[in-house]
Short mmCIF file of C-alpha atoms and ligand atoms in Angstrom, two decimals:
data_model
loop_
_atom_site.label_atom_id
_atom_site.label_comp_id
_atom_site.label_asym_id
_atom_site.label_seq_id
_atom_site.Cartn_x
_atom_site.Cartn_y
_atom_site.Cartn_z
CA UNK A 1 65.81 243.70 8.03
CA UNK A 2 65.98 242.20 11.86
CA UNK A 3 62.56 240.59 12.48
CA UNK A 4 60.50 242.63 15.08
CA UNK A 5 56.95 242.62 15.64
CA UNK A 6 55.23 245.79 14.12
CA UNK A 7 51.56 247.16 15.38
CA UNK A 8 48.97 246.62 12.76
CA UNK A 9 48.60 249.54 10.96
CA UNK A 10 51.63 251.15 11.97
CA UNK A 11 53.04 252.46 8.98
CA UNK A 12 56.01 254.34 10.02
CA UNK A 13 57.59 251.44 11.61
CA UNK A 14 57.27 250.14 8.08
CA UNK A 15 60.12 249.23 5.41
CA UNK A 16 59.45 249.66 1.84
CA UNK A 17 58.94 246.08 1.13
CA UNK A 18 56.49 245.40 4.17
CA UNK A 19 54.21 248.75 2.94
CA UNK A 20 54.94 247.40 -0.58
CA UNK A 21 53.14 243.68 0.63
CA UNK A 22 50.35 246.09 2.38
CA UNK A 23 49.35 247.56 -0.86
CA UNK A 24 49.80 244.14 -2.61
CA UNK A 25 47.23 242.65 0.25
CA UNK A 26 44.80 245.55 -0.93
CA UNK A 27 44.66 244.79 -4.40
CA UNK A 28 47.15 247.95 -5.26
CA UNK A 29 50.48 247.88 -7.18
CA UNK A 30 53.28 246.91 -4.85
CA UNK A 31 54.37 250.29 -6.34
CA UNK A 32 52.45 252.59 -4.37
CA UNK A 33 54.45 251.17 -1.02
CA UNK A 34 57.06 252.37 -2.29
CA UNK A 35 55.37 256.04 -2.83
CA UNK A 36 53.97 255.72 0.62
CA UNK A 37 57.54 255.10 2.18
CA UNK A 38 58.72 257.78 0.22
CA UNK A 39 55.99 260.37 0.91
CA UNK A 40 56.55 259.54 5.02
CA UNK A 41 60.46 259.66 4.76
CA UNK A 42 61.19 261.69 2.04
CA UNK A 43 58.22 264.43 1.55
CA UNK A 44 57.35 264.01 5.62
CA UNK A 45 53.61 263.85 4.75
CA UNK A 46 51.19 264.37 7.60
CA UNK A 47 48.17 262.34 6.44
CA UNK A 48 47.29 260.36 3.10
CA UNK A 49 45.74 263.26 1.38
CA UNK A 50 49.05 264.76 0.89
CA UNK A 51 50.19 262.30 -0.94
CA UNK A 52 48.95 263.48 -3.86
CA UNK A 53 50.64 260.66 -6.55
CA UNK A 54 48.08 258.35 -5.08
CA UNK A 55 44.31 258.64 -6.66
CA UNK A 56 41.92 260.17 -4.31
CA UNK A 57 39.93 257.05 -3.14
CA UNK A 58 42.90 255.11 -2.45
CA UNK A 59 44.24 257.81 -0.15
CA UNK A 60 40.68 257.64 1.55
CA UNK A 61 40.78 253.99 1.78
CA UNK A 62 44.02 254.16 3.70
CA UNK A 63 43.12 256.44 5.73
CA UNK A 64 40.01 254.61 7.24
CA UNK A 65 41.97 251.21 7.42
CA UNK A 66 46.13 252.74 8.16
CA UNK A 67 45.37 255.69 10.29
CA UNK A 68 48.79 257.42 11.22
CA UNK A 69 49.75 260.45 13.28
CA UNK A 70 52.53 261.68 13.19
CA UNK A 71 54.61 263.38 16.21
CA UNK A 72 53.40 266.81 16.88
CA UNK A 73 55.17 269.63 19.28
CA UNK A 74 54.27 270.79 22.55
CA UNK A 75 57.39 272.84 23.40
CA UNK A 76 60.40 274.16 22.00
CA UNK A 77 63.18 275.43 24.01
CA UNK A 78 66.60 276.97 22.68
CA UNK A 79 69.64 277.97 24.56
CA UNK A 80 72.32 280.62 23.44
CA UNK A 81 74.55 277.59 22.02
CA UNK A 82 72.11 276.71 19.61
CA UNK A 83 70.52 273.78 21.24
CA UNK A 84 67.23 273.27 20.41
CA UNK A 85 65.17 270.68 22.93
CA UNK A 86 61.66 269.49 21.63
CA UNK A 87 59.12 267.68 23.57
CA UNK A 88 57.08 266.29 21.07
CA UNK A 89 53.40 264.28 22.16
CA UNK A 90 53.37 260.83 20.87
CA UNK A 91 49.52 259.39 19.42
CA UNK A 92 48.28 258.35 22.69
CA UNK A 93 49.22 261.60 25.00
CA UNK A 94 52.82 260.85 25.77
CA UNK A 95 55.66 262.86 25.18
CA UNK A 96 59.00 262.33 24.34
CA UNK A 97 62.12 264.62 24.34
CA UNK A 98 64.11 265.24 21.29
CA UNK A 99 67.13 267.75 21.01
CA UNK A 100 68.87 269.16 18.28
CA UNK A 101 72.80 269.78 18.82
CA UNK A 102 74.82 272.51 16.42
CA UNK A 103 78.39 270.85 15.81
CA UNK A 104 81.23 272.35 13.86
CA UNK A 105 80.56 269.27 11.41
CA UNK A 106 77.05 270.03 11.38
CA UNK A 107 73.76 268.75 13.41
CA UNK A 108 72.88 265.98 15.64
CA UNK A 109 69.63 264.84 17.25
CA UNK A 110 69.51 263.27 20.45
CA UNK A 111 66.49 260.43 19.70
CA UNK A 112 64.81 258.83 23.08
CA UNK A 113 63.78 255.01 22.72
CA UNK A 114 61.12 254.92 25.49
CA UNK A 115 58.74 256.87 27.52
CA UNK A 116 60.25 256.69 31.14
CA UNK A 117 63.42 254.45 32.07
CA UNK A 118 63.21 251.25 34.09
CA UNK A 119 66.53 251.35 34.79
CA UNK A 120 66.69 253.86 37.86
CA UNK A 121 70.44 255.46 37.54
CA UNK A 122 70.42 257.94 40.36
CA UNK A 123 71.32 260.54 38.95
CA UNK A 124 68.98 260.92 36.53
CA UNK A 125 65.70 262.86 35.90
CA UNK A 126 64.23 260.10 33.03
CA UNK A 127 64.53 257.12 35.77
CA UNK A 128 62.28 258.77 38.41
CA UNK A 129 59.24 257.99 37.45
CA UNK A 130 59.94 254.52 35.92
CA UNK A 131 59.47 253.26 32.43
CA UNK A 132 55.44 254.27 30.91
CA UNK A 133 55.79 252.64 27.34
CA UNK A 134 58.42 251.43 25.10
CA UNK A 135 58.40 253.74 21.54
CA UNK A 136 58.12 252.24 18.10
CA UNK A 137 60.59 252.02 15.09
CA UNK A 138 58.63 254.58 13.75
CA UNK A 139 58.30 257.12 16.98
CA UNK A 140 61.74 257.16 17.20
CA UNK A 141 62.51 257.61 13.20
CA UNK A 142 59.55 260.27 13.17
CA UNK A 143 61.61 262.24 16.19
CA UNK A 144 64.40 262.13 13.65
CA UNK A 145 62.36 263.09 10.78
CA UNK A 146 60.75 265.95 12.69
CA UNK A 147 64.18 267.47 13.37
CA UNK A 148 65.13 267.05 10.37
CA UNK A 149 62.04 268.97 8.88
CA UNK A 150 62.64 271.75 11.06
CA UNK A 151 66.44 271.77 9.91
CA UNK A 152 65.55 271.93 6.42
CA UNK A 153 63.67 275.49 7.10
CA UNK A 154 67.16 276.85 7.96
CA UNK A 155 68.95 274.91 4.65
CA UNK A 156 70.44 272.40 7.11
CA UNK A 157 70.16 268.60 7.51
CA UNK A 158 70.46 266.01 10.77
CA UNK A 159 74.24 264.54 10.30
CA UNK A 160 74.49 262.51 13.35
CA UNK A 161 71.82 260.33 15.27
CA UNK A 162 72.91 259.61 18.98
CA UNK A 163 70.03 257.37 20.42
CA UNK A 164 70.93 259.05 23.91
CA UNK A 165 68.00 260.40 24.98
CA UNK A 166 65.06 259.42 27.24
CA UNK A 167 65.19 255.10 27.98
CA UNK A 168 67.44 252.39 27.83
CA UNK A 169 67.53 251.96 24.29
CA UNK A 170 68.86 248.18 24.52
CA UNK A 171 65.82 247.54 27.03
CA UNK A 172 63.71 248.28 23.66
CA UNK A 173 66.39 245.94 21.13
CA UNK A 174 63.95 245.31 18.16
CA UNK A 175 62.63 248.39 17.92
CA UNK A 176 65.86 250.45 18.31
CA UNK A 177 67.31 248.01 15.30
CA UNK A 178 64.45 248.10 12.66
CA UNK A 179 64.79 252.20 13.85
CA UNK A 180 68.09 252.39 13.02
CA UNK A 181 67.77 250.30 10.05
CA UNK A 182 64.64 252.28 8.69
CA UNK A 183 66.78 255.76 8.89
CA UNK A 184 69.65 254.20 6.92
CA UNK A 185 67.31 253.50 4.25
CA UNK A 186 68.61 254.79 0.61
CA UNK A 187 64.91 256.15 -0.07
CA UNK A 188 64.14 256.78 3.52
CA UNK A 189 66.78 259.21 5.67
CA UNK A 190 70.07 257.62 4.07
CA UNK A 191 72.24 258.14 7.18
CA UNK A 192 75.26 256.57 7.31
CA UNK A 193 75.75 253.92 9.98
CA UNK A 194 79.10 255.23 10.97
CA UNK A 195 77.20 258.58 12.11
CA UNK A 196 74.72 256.61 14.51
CA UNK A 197 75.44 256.70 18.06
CA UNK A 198 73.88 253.55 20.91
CA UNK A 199 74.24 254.33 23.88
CA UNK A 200 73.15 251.72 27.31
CA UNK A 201 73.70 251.99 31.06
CA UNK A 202 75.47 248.06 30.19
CA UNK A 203 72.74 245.65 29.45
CA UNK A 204 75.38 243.05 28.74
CA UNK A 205 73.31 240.53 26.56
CA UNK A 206 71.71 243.05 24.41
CA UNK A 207 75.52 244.37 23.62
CA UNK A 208 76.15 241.29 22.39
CA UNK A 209 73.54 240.72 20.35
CA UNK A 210 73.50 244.78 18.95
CA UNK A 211 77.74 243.14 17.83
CA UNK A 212 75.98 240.58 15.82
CA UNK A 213 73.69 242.52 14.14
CA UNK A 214 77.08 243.63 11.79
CA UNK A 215 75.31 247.46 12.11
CA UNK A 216 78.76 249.61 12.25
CA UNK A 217 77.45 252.33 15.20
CA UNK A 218 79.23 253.69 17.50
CA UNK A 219 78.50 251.92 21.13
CA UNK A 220 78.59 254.21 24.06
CA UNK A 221 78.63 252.56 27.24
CA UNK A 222 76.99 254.62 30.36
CA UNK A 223 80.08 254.28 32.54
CA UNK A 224 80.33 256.73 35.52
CA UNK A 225 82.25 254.91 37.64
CA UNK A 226 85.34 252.74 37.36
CA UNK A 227 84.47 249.80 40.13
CA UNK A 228 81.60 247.90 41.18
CA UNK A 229 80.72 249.05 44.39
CA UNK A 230 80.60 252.74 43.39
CA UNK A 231 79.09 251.85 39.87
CA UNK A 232 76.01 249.56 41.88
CA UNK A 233 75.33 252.48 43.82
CA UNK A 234 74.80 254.46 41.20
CA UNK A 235 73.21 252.49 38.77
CA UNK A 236 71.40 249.46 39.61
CA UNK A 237 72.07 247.60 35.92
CA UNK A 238 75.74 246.72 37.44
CA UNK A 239 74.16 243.87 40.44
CA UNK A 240 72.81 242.57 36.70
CA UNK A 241 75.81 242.72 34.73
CA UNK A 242 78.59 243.66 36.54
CA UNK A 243 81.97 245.75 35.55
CA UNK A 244 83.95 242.12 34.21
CA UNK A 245 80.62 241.25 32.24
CA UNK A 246 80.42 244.95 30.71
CA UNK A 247 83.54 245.14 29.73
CA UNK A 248 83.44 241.41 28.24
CA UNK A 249 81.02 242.58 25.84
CA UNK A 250 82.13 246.25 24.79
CA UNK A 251 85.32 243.98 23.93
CA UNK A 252 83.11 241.69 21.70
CA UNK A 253 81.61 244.51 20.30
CA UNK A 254 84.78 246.32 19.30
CA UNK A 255 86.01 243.06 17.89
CA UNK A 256 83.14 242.02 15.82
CA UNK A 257 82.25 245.80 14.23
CA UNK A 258 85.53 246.70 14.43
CA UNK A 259 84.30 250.12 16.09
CA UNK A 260 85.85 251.54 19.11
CA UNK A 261 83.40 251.91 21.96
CA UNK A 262 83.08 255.50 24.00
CA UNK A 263 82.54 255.18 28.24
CA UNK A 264 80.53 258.07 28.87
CA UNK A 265 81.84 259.44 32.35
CA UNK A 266 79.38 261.55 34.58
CA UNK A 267 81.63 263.49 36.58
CA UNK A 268 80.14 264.21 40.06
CA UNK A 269 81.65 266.42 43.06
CA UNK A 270 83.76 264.13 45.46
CA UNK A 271 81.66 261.31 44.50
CA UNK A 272 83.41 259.61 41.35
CA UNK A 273 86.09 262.78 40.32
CA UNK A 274 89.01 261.82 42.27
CA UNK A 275 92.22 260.74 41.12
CA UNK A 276 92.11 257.51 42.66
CA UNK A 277 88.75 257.07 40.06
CA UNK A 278 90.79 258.52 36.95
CA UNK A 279 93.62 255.96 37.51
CA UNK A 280 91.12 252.93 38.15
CA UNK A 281 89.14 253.80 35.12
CA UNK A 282 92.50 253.76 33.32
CA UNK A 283 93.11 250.31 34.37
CA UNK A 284 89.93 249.20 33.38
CA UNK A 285 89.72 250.73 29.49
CA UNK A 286 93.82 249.68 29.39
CA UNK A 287 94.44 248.09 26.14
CA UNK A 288 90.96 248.46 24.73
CA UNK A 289 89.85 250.10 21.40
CA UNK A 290 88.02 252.69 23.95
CA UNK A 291 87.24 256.46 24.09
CA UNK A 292 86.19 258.09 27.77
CA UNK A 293 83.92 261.11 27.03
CA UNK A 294 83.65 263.14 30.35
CA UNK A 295 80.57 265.04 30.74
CA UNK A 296 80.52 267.89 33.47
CA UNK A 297 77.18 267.02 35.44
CA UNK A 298 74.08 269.23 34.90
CA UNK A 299 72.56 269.63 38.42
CA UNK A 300 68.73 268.28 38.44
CA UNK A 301 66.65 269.97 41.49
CA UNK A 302 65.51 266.23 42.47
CA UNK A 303 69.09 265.05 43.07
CA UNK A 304 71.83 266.16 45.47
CA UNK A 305 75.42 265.99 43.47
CA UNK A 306 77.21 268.80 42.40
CA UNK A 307 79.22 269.82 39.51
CA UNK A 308 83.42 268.98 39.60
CA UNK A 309 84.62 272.18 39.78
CA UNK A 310 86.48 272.34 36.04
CA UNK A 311 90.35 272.05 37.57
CA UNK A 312 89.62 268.61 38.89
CA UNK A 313 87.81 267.51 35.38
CA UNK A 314 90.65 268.86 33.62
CA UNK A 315 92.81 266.70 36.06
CA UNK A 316 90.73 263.89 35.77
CA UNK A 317 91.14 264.11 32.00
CA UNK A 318 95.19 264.26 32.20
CA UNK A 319 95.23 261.06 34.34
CA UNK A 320 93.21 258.87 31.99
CA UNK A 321 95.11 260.36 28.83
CA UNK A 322 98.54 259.90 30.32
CA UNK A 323 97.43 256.36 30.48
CA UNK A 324 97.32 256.32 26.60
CA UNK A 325 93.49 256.40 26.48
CA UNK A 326 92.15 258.62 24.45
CA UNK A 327 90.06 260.99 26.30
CA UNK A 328 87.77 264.70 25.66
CA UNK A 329 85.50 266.49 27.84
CA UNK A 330 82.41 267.23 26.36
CA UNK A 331 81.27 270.66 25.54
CA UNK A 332 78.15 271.36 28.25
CA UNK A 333 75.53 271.79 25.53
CA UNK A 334 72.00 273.20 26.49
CA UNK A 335 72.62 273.81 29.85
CA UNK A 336 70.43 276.61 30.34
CA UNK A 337 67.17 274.80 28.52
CA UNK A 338 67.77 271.34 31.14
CA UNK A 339 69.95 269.31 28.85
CA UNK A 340 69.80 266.50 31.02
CA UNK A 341 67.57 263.83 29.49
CA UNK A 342 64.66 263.85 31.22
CA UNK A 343 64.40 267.38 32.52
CA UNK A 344 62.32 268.94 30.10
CA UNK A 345 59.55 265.83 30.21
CA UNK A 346 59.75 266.24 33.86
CA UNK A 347 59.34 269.92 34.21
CA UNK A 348 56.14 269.60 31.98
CA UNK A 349 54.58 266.81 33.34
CA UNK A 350 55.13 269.15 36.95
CA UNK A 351 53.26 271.46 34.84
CA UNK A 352 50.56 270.22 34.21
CA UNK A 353 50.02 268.04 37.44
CA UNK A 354 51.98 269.82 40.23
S1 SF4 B 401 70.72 257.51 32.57
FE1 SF4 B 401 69.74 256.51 30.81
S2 SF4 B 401 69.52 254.38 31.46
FE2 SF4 B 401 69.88 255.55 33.33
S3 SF4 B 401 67.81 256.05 34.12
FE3 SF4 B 401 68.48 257.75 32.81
S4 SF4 B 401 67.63 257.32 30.76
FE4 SF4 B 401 67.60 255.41 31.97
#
């Protein structure tokens, strides 16, 4: 397990061994860690007195000295696709997006890492008001768990985790790694690696270090544009870490895991949809182990592009692919609920102050 600094009494940022040396420092059995990971991962307790393997004045005891809460919902929206978008309030008041995609192969959940974004892309609704809070290990493993409880009621399970929502999840490393680590736990979640997603707007350090973690995700660069000038003005990471950096260190990542990185590509009306972008992009990604994903934008009210109309993504496509780089469009899920991370914590928060 990477080392990462976990709030006292935290318990679902937890592993099994660190609740098992809790119990130990109470005078328990080391034992009843282990039933307390279980009964949060497995059984998705709410509060000690469900776990009911425990004797009564132990549960009592923990729940004076390890208070938890656990992630409750505040709004559920689902579209005629099947996605389902949560926002879910966090201990302290905040709230967090989580969405739930139906797939042929089964069901993903779109996890957010922080409250807010710092990073400020422009043409998103999570970067407008700035980052509030960075989440925990366990706020983003309980947004997991939560979908996967409300799966279950339908005999379905969570098959895919894309850390894709709400925040930069490499601006909140440690925490996104001991998350990732604590759902891929045989007693916890037990999801496979291969079928977790990272993605970042290209905080070039943080890629590197994610490659020597030897975690086999999938890395899913935030590309939208194919040169710096265009990319700068659209996201303000690139002055940082600029296009030769980024795609330095999606390299090193696709060496070290031996995983072939995905550019997500925004595609916005006569801003970054011509053919002069398609064939620059190609350039760029040429002989990389690389995958472009094009996603159709979903208008937000707060900023001015428009969708490509679908000819010139479908052109756009064609370029890149006769290129020989692999290349889909992705399927515009959730439209009609806001899909667009963000949306649905910004609508609310309208809401309630206007
Ligand atoms: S696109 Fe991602 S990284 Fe950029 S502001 Fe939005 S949430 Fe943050």
């Amino acid at each position: 397990m990477t080392v990462s600094r976990v709030e006292f009494g935290d318990v679902l940022s937890m592993t099994e061994d660190e609740l098992a040396s809790v119990m130990g420092t109470r005078g328990a059995s080391r034992f009843r860690g282990r039933q307390l990971f279980e009964g949060l991962w497995r059984l998705g307790i709410q509060n000690y007195q469900e776990l009911t393997v425990w004797p009564l004045a132990l549960r009592e005891e923990m729940t004076q000295a390890y208070p938890f809460q656990r992630l409750r919902q505040v709004h559920e929206e689902t579209s005629p696709d099947g996605t389902v978008k949560f926002l879910l309030a966090l201990k302290d008041g905040q709230r967090v997006e989580t969405v739930v995609l139906p797939h042929r192969y089964g069901y993903s959940v779109c996890v957010s890492s922080q409250v807010g974004c710092a990073m400020g892309c422009k043409f998103c609704a999570s970067g407008l008001k700035g980052r509030v809070r960075q989440l925990t290990a366990g706020e983003m493993a309980d947004q997991v768990m939560y979908a996967d409880q409300w799966l279950k009621q339908k005999g379905q399970r969570v098959s895919r985790v894309d850390v894709m929502g709400i925040g930069e999840p490499l601006d909140n490393f440690e925490a996104v790694v001991r998350f990732l680590e604590l759902i891929h736990h045989p007693r916890g979640l037990h999801l496979s690696y291969r079928h977790m997603t990272v993605s970042t707007s290209g905080i070039v350090p943080n890629i590197r270090r994610l490659a020597d973690q030897g975690l086999p995700v999938t890395l899913a660069v935030s590309l939208h544009a194919p040169n710096d000038a265009l990319r700068s003005r659209l996201m303000p990471v690139n002055r940082a870490y600029p296009l030769h950096q980024l795609m330095g260190a999606a390299r090193y990542f696709a060496e070290r895991t031996g995983r072939r990185v995905t550019y997500e590509y925004l595609l916005l009306k006569d801003v970054n949809d011509r053919d002069q972008h398609a064939e620059e992009l190609a350039r760029l990604l040429r002989g990389q182990l690389a995958h472009v994903n094009l996603i159709p934008w979903n208008p937000v009210a707060e900023h001015p592009f428009q969708p490509s109309p679908s000819g010139r993504v479908q052109r756009f496509q064609r370029i890149v692919q006769q290129a020989g780089i692999s290349c889909t469009i992705r399927k515009e899920l959730g439209q009609e609920i806001e899909a667009a991370c963000g949306q649905l914590r910004l609508r609310e928060e309208e809401r309630v102050s206007p």
